[in-house]
């Protein structure tokens, strides 16, 4: 069942290995040699679950292995936490030959990737994503970032890893809530690229939640392939990569307004997708039956589809203006025109956005 997919980027090519039980297998790290050092970056929960296995993966190569345990959660995705990594690296005399290992979910991956991109002007790093969300999205494609109080992922870089190791067995230790959050990004891919995949999800969603091995493998492999195709064409998000941000303008505003970590990123994405669909409806771009199918699938996955009632529309709008796709104060948002097709709609009026937000709050989903 094992699959290796090669990602081709401007600066390097790297493999993504996908399989169950990957931590028990021998993995060849062509870029590591005896005497090199690695720093494993993880959190407390993941440390207790997987550290020993990861240590053994690298032990045989003859490396100096250090680790750092970071506080867990989106609210710690900050420059302060990145600085903790730098301090540990410097105290342990890690130089340019070091490789950082991101062992955890999207937060660990984003922080570690960013630290790798700037430590001593750039060192190698390995992504070992342990959540569904990080396996299908954040570990692939080299987006690294930390949050600022004024905006999500506002400080970061494009910096590709040297290998991504997707151990599907990690999904067995994931909470249902975390799994649902990851499914939001899976549904996102299907709405952007592939109506047949959306229909497949409608049929197979229960099997995915029951961690049916074949279905899980198919689904994650599919998402990785869809993403890699885009990275190959537009690594630095000048054009098509923007489409991967379906629902994210609204999602980032939810996360910033509620306080980072209150909702999981995938939960905010689920509501973001629904508001994007309502924006399309407001502009007569999307029919009701597609909106209903999207909402029903998200609900079947126990994902939220409505904004929290205490969100103030005008404060929410302020966050939208900080989105990275905003140019010259024009609101540009990725909108679905049917399931399987989205595009970037430019210069949307504030009125349309406000109506979409209010329609989301008022609709009886
Ligand atoms: N998560 C969207 C991207 O990597 O471009």
Short mmCIF file of C-alpha atoms and ligand atoms in Angstrom, two decimals:
data_model
loop_
_atom_site.label_atom_id
_atom_site.label_comp_id
_atom_site.label_asym_id
_atom_site.label_seq_id
_atom_site.Cartn_x
_atom_site.Cartn_y
_atom_site.Cartn_z
CA UNK A 1 0.00 0.00 0.00
CA UNK A 2 2.99 2.33 0.51
CA UNK A 3 3.17 5.34 -1.77
CA UNK A 4 5.97 7.79 -2.38
CA UNK A 5 5.06 10.97 -4.21
CA UNK A 6 7.76 13.32 -5.42
CA UNK A 7 7.29 17.06 -5.01
CA UNK A 8 9.18 19.21 -7.50
CA UNK A 9 9.89 22.78 -6.46
CA UNK A 10 12.25 25.55 -7.59
CA UNK A 11 14.91 24.83 -4.99
CA UNK A 12 14.55 21.13 -4.21
CA UNK A 13 12.64 17.95 -4.92
CA UNK A 14 11.43 15.95 -1.97
CA UNK A 15 9.47 12.78 -1.30
CA UNK A 16 6.23 12.39 0.59
CA UNK A 17 5.97 8.86 1.97
CA UNK A 18 2.47 7.67 2.85
CA UNK A 19 1.72 4.43 4.71
CA UNK A 20 0.49 2.87 7.93
CA UNK A 21 3.05 1.87 10.58
CA UNK A 22 5.75 4.02 9.00
CA UNK A 23 7.57 4.58 12.31
CA UNK A 24 8.34 0.85 12.44
CA UNK A 25 9.92 0.82 8.99
CA UNK A 26 13.38 1.78 7.83
CA UNK A 27 13.34 5.14 6.08
CA UNK A 28 16.25 6.34 3.96
CA UNK A 29 17.24 9.95 4.62
CA UNK A 30 19.57 10.76 1.73
CA UNK A 31 20.38 14.22 3.13
CA UNK A 32 21.53 13.01 6.57
CA UNK A 33 24.96 11.64 7.33
CA UNK A 34 26.79 10.28 10.35
CA UNK A 35 27.82 13.07 12.69
CA UNK A 36 24.98 15.42 11.67
CA UNK A 37 22.67 16.65 14.37
CA UNK A 38 18.90 16.81 14.54
CA UNK A 39 16.50 18.68 16.78
CA UNK A 40 13.11 17.06 17.21
CA UNK A 41 10.42 19.67 17.87
CA UNK A 42 7.22 18.32 19.38
CA UNK A 43 4.60 18.81 22.10
CA UNK A 44 3.92 16.90 25.31
CA UNK A 45 1.18 14.63 23.98
CA UNK A 46 3.04 13.66 20.82
CA UNK A 47 6.28 13.22 22.76
CA UNK A 48 4.70 10.57 24.96
CA UNK A 49 3.07 8.81 22.00
CA UNK A 50 5.83 8.73 19.41
CA UNK A 51 9.16 10.15 20.56
CA UNK A 52 10.81 6.81 21.24
CA UNK A 53 9.91 5.47 17.81
CA UNK A 54 11.15 8.61 16.08
CA UNK A 55 14.35 8.52 18.15
CA UNK A 56 14.91 4.95 16.90
CA UNK A 57 14.31 6.01 13.28
CA UNK A 58 17.33 8.33 13.50
CA UNK A 59 19.46 6.56 16.10
CA UNK A 60 20.90 4.02 13.68
CA UNK A 61 22.23 6.72 11.35
CA UNK A 62 24.62 7.88 14.11
CA UNK A 63 23.24 11.37 14.67
CA UNK A 64 23.37 13.68 17.65
CA UNK A 65 19.69 13.86 18.64
CA UNK A 66 18.22 16.64 20.77
CA UNK A 67 14.61 17.57 21.33
CA UNK A 68 12.40 20.37 22.54
CA UNK A 69 8.85 20.10 23.85
CA UNK A 70 6.71 23.12 23.01
CA UNK A 71 3.44 24.18 24.63
CA UNK A 72 0.49 22.81 22.69
CA UNK A 73 -2.02 24.83 20.68
CA UNK A 74 -2.56 27.57 18.12
CA UNK A 75 -2.17 30.33 20.72
CA UNK A 76 1.49 29.33 21.10
CA UNK A 77 2.18 29.69 17.38
CA UNK A 78 4.16 32.86 18.05
CA UNK A 79 7.60 34.39 17.68
CA UNK A 80 8.13 33.79 21.40
CA UNK A 81 7.83 30.04 20.85
CA UNK A 82 10.11 30.18 17.79
CA UNK A 83 12.68 31.88 19.98
CA UNK A 84 12.49 28.95 22.42
CA UNK A 85 13.61 26.69 19.54
CA UNK A 86 16.49 29.03 18.68
CA UNK A 87 17.65 29.10 22.31
CA UNK A 88 17.64 25.30 22.55
CA UNK A 89 19.50 25.01 19.23
CA UNK A 90 22.15 27.51 20.29
CA UNK A 91 22.58 26.05 23.78
CA UNK A 92 23.14 22.63 22.21
CA UNK A 93 25.59 24.00 19.62
CA UNK A 94 23.53 23.18 16.55
CA UNK A 95 25.07 24.69 13.44
CA UNK A 96 24.10 24.82 9.78
CA UNK A 97 24.38 21.03 9.50
CA UNK A 98 21.43 20.54 11.79
CA UNK A 99 18.05 19.28 10.62
CA UNK A 100 14.86 20.21 12.46
CA UNK A 101 12.18 17.53 12.75
CA UNK A 102 8.58 18.74 13.07
CA UNK A 103 6.81 15.95 14.93
CA UNK A 104 3.18 16.95 15.48
CA UNK A 105 0.21 18.68 13.89
CA UNK A 106 -0.12 21.88 11.91
CA UNK A 107 1.05 24.17 14.71
CA UNK A 108 4.29 22.25 15.29
CA UNK A 109 4.84 21.96 11.52
CA UNK A 110 4.32 25.68 10.86
CA UNK A 111 6.53 26.83 13.76
CA UNK A 112 9.32 24.35 13.04
CA UNK A 113 9.33 25.11 9.32
CA UNK A 114 9.58 28.81 10.04
CA UNK A 115 12.40 28.28 12.56
CA UNK A 116 14.25 26.13 9.99
CA UNK A 117 13.85 28.81 7.33
CA UNK A 118 15.66 31.45 9.37
CA UNK A 119 17.96 29.63 11.81
CA UNK A 120 21.49 30.49 10.69
CA UNK A 121 19.89 31.64 7.40
CA UNK A 122 18.22 28.31 6.77
CA UNK A 123 18.66 24.65 7.75
CA UNK A 124 17.00 21.44 6.57
CA UNK A 125 13.76 20.18 8.08
CA UNK A 126 11.58 17.09 8.08
CA UNK A 127 7.81 17.09 8.40
CA UNK A 128 6.25 14.22 10.37
CA UNK A 129 2.59 15.29 10.51
CA UNK A 130 0.49 13.45 13.10
CA UNK A 131 -2.97 14.97 12.53
CA UNK A 132 -5.27 14.55 9.55
CA UNK A 133 -5.17 18.30 8.84
CA UNK A 134 -1.39 18.40 8.74
CA UNK A 135 -1.19 15.19 6.69
CA UNK A 136 -3.47 16.45 3.94
CA UNK A 137 -2.48 20.09 3.92
CA UNK A 138 -0.12 22.01 6.16
CA UNK A 139 2.91 19.67 6.01
CA UNK A 140 2.98 19.86 2.20
CA UNK A 141 4.06 22.77 0.07
CA UNK A 142 6.41 24.67 2.35
CA UNK A 143 4.15 27.31 3.86
CA UNK A 144 5.57 28.15 7.27
CA UNK A 145 4.30 30.81 9.65
CA UNK A 146 3.51 32.09 13.10
CA UNK A 147 0.58 34.26 14.12
CA UNK A 148 0.55 37.89 15.20
CA UNK A 149 -2.07 39.29 17.59
CA UNK A 150 -3.39 41.25 14.61
CA UNK A 151 -3.54 38.41 12.11
CA UNK A 152 -3.15 34.70 11.52
CA UNK A 153 0.02 33.44 9.76
CA UNK A 154 1.22 37.00 9.23
CA UNK A 155 4.91 36.21 9.78
CA UNK A 156 6.29 33.39 7.71
CA UNK A 157 8.08 32.10 4.66
CA UNK A 158 7.84 29.67 1.78
CA UNK A 159 10.41 27.05 2.71
CA UNK A 160 10.18 23.47 1.53
CA UNK A 161 10.95 20.47 3.78
CA UNK A 162 13.42 17.76 2.73
CA UNK A 163 10.98 14.90 3.30
CA UNK A 164 7.41 14.45 4.56
CA UNK A 165 6.61 11.23 6.42
CA UNK A 166 2.86 10.60 6.64
CA UNK A 167 2.23 7.77 9.06
CA UNK A 168 -1.48 7.02 8.72
CA UNK A 169 -1.42 5.02 11.96
CA UNK A 170 -1.19 8.33 13.85
CA UNK A 171 -4.84 8.90 12.98
CA UNK A 172 -5.83 6.15 15.45
CA UNK A 173 -4.74 8.33 18.36
CA UNK A 174 -6.54 11.43 17.12
CA UNK A 175 -9.67 12.73 18.87
CA UNK A 176 -12.89 12.79 16.83
CA UNK A 177 -12.81 16.60 17.00
CA UNK A 178 -9.30 16.76 15.52
CA UNK A 179 -10.28 14.25 12.85
CA UNK A 180 -13.32 16.34 11.87
CA UNK A 181 -11.15 19.45 11.67
CA UNK A 182 -8.88 17.65 9.19
CA UNK A 183 -11.88 16.49 7.15
CA UNK A 184 -12.82 20.16 6.64
CA UNK A 185 -9.63 20.60 4.58
CA UNK A 186 -10.37 17.35 2.70
CA UNK A 187 -13.84 18.66 1.80
CA UNK A 188 -12.18 21.93 0.78
CA UNK A 189 -10.03 20.10 -1.81
CA UNK A 190 -13.06 18.36 -3.27
CA UNK A 191 -15.02 21.61 -3.65
CA UNK A 192 -12.04 23.31 -5.31
CA UNK A 193 -10.96 20.57 -7.69
CA UNK A 194 -13.07 17.50 -8.00
CA UNK A 195 -16.84 16.96 -7.92
CA UNK A 196 -16.37 13.18 -8.10
CA UNK A 197 -14.20 13.30 -5.00
CA UNK A 198 -16.94 15.33 -3.28
CA UNK A 199 -19.50 12.63 -4.20
CA UNK A 200 -17.03 9.96 -3.02
CA UNK A 201 -16.81 11.76 0.34
CA UNK A 202 -20.61 11.93 0.63
CA UNK A 203 -20.74 8.14 0.23
CA UNK A 204 -17.66 7.16 2.22
CA UNK A 205 -17.58 9.65 5.06
CA UNK A 206 -18.63 7.13 7.73
CA UNK A 207 -15.92 4.70 6.61
CA UNK A 208 -13.36 7.50 6.90
CA UNK A 209 -14.48 8.26 10.46
CA UNK A 210 -14.26 4.52 11.20
CA UNK A 211 -10.68 4.66 9.87
CA UNK A 212 -11.23 2.12 7.13
CA UNK A 213 -7.66 1.57 5.95
CA UNK A 214 -8.28 1.52 2.19
CA UNK A 215 -10.51 4.58 2.28
CA UNK A 216 -8.11 6.54 4.50
CA UNK A 217 -5.21 5.69 2.21
CA UNK A 218 -7.17 6.68 -0.91
CA UNK A 219 -8.37 9.93 0.64
CA UNK A 220 -5.01 11.19 1.94
CA UNK A 221 -3.17 10.13 -1.18
CA UNK A 222 -5.78 11.95 -3.28
CA UNK A 223 -5.47 15.20 -1.26
CA UNK A 224 -1.67 15.12 -1.40
CA UNK A 225 -1.74 14.62 -5.16
CA UNK A 226 -4.21 17.47 -5.68
CA UNK A 227 -2.05 19.78 -3.60
CA UNK A 228 1.25 18.80 -5.19
CA UNK A 229 -0.13 19.53 -8.66
CA UNK A 230 -0.75 23.12 -7.56
CA UNK A 231 2.58 23.52 -5.75
CA UNK A 232 4.37 22.43 -8.91
CA UNK A 233 2.62 25.14 -10.94
CA UNK A 234 2.61 27.96 -8.38
CA UNK A 235 4.88 27.40 -5.37
CA UNK A 236 4.84 31.04 -4.22
CA UNK A 237 1.08 31.61 -4.50
CA UNK A 238 1.07 34.09 -7.32
CA UNK A 239 -1.93 32.48 -9.05
CA UNK A 240 -3.48 29.07 -8.69
CA UNK A 241 -2.22 28.29 -5.19
CA UNK A 242 -4.54 31.04 -3.98
CA UNK A 243 -7.44 28.69 -4.76
CA UNK A 244 -6.32 26.45 -1.87
CA UNK A 245 -7.46 29.26 0.41
CA UNK A 246 -11.16 28.55 -0.16
CA UNK A 247 -12.92 29.51 3.09
CA UNK A 248 -9.69 30.77 4.64
CA UNK A 249 -10.29 34.54 4.47
CA UNK A 250 -13.35 34.06 6.64
CA UNK A 251 -11.73 31.28 8.71
CA UNK A 252 -8.72 33.41 9.65
CA UNK A 253 -11.06 36.22 10.69
CA UNK A 254 -12.98 33.80 12.93
CA UNK A 255 -9.77 32.54 14.54
CA UNK A 256 -8.40 36.04 15.12
CA UNK A 257 -11.69 37.37 16.48
CA UNK A 258 -12.42 34.43 18.80
CA UNK A 259 -8.82 34.20 20.01
CA UNK A 260 -6.36 31.67 18.57
CA UNK A 261 -7.07 28.11 19.65
CA UNK A 262 -10.68 28.63 20.71
CA UNK A 263 -11.79 26.87 17.56
CA UNK A 264 -9.59 24.43 15.67
CA UNK A 265 -8.41 25.74 12.32
CA UNK A 266 -10.47 23.15 10.42
CA UNK A 267 -13.61 24.15 12.31
CA UNK A 268 -13.11 27.77 11.26
CA UNK A 269 -12.46 26.58 7.68
CA UNK A 270 -15.79 24.70 7.68
CA UNK A 271 -17.71 27.89 8.53
CA UNK A 272 -15.46 29.86 6.16
CA UNK A 273 -16.45 27.55 3.30
CA UNK A 274 -20.15 28.01 4.10
CA UNK A 275 -19.81 31.82 4.15
CA UNK A 276 -17.87 31.68 0.86
CA UNK A 277 -20.73 29.62 -0.61
CA UNK A 278 -23.20 32.24 0.66
CA UNK A 279 -21.07 34.99 -0.89
CA UNK A 280 -21.31 33.10 -4.19
CA UNK A 281 -25.06 32.87 -3.75
CA UNK A 282 -25.25 36.60 -3.03
CA UNK A 283 -23.48 37.15 -6.38
CA UNK A 284 -25.71 34.60 -8.19
CA UNK A 285 -22.77 32.30 -8.82
CA UNK A 286 -23.81 29.13 -6.97
CA UNK A 287 -27.09 27.25 -6.81
CA UNK A 288 -28.95 26.29 -3.66
CA UNK A 289 -28.59 22.57 -4.15
CA UNK A 290 -24.76 22.80 -4.12
CA UNK A 291 -24.91 24.94 -0.96
CA UNK A 292 -27.17 22.37 0.70
CA UNK A 293 -24.85 19.51 -0.25
CA UNK A 294 -21.83 21.38 1.14
CA UNK A 295 -23.61 22.24 4.41
CA UNK A 296 -24.96 18.70 4.81
CA UNK A 297 -21.56 17.08 4.29
CA UNK A 298 -19.91 19.43 6.80
CA UNK A 299 -22.70 18.76 9.31
CA UNK A 300 -22.38 15.01 8.81
CA UNK A 301 -18.76 15.45 9.89
CA UNK A 302 -19.91 17.22 13.07
CA UNK A 303 -18.30 20.44 11.87
CA UNK A 304 -19.76 23.85 12.69
CA UNK A 305 -21.48 25.60 9.77
CA UNK A 306 -22.49 28.86 11.48
CA UNK A 307 -20.54 31.72 12.96
CA UNK A 308 -20.66 31.99 16.73
CA UNK A 309 -23.57 34.32 17.56
CA UNK A 310 -21.34 36.71 19.54
CA UNK A 311 -19.21 37.61 16.50
CA UNK A 312 -19.62 41.26 15.67
CA UNK A 313 -19.97 41.69 11.90
CA UNK A 314 -17.97 44.94 11.76
CA UNK A 315 -15.10 43.67 13.91
CA UNK A 316 -15.09 40.57 11.73
CA UNK A 317 -14.85 42.75 8.62
CA UNK A 318 -11.76 44.47 10.04
CA UNK A 319 -9.97 41.12 10.15
CA UNK A 320 -10.99 40.44 6.54
CA UNK A 321 -9.15 43.59 5.46
CA UNK A 322 -5.92 42.11 6.85
CA UNK A 323 -6.14 39.06 4.59
CA UNK A 324 -3.06 38.49 2.44
CA UNK A 325 -5.15 38.46 -0.73
CA UNK A 326 -6.37 42.02 -0.16
CA UNK A 327 -4.77 44.43 -2.60
CA UNK A 328 -5.32 48.20 -2.47
CA UNK A 329 -8.18 47.66 0.00
CA UNK A 330 -10.02 45.50 -2.55
CA UNK A 331 -11.56 42.37 -1.08
CA UNK A 332 -10.65 39.34 -3.19
CA UNK A 333 -12.11 36.02 -2.12
CA UNK A 334 -12.01 32.46 -3.45
CA UNK A 335 -15.57 31.55 -4.34
CA UNK A 336 -17.18 28.30 -5.48
CA UNK A 337 -19.21 28.47 -8.69
CA UNK A 338 -20.14 24.80 -8.46
CA UNK A 339 -18.86 21.82 -6.50
CA UNK A 340 -15.48 21.07 -8.12
CA UNK A 341 -14.83 24.58 -9.43
CA UNK A 342 -13.74 27.77 -7.67
CA UNK A 343 -12.17 31.02 -8.78
CA UNK A 344 -10.82 34.20 -7.26
CA UNK A 345 -13.48 36.88 -7.31
CA UNK A 346 -11.94 40.34 -7.22
CA UNK A 347 -13.12 43.57 -5.69
CA UNK A 348 -16.16 42.26 -3.84
CA UNK A 349 -18.20 45.03 -2.25
CA UNK A 350 -18.35 45.35 1.50
CA UNK A 351 -22.14 45.09 1.25
CA UNK A 352 -21.94 41.62 -0.32
CA UNK A 353 -19.56 40.47 2.41
CA UNK A 354 -21.76 41.87 5.17
CA UNK A 355 -24.85 40.23 3.65
CA UNK A 356 -23.06 36.87 3.45
CA UNK A 357 -21.98 37.11 7.09
CA UNK A 358 -25.46 38.06 8.22
CA UNK A 359 -27.06 35.36 6.05
CA UNK A 360 -24.81 32.82 7.71
CA UNK A 361 -25.84 34.04 11.15
CA UNK A 362 -29.53 34.05 10.29
CA UNK A 363 -29.91 30.88 8.27
CA UNK A 364 -31.59 27.91 9.91
CA UNK A 365 -29.00 25.24 9.19
N1 LIG B 1 -2.88 25.65 2.99
C1 LIG B 1 -2.88 26.24 1.71
C2 LIG B 1 -1.57 26.22 1.03
O1 LIG B 1 -0.67 25.50 1.45
O2 LIG B 1 -1.37 26.89 0.05
#
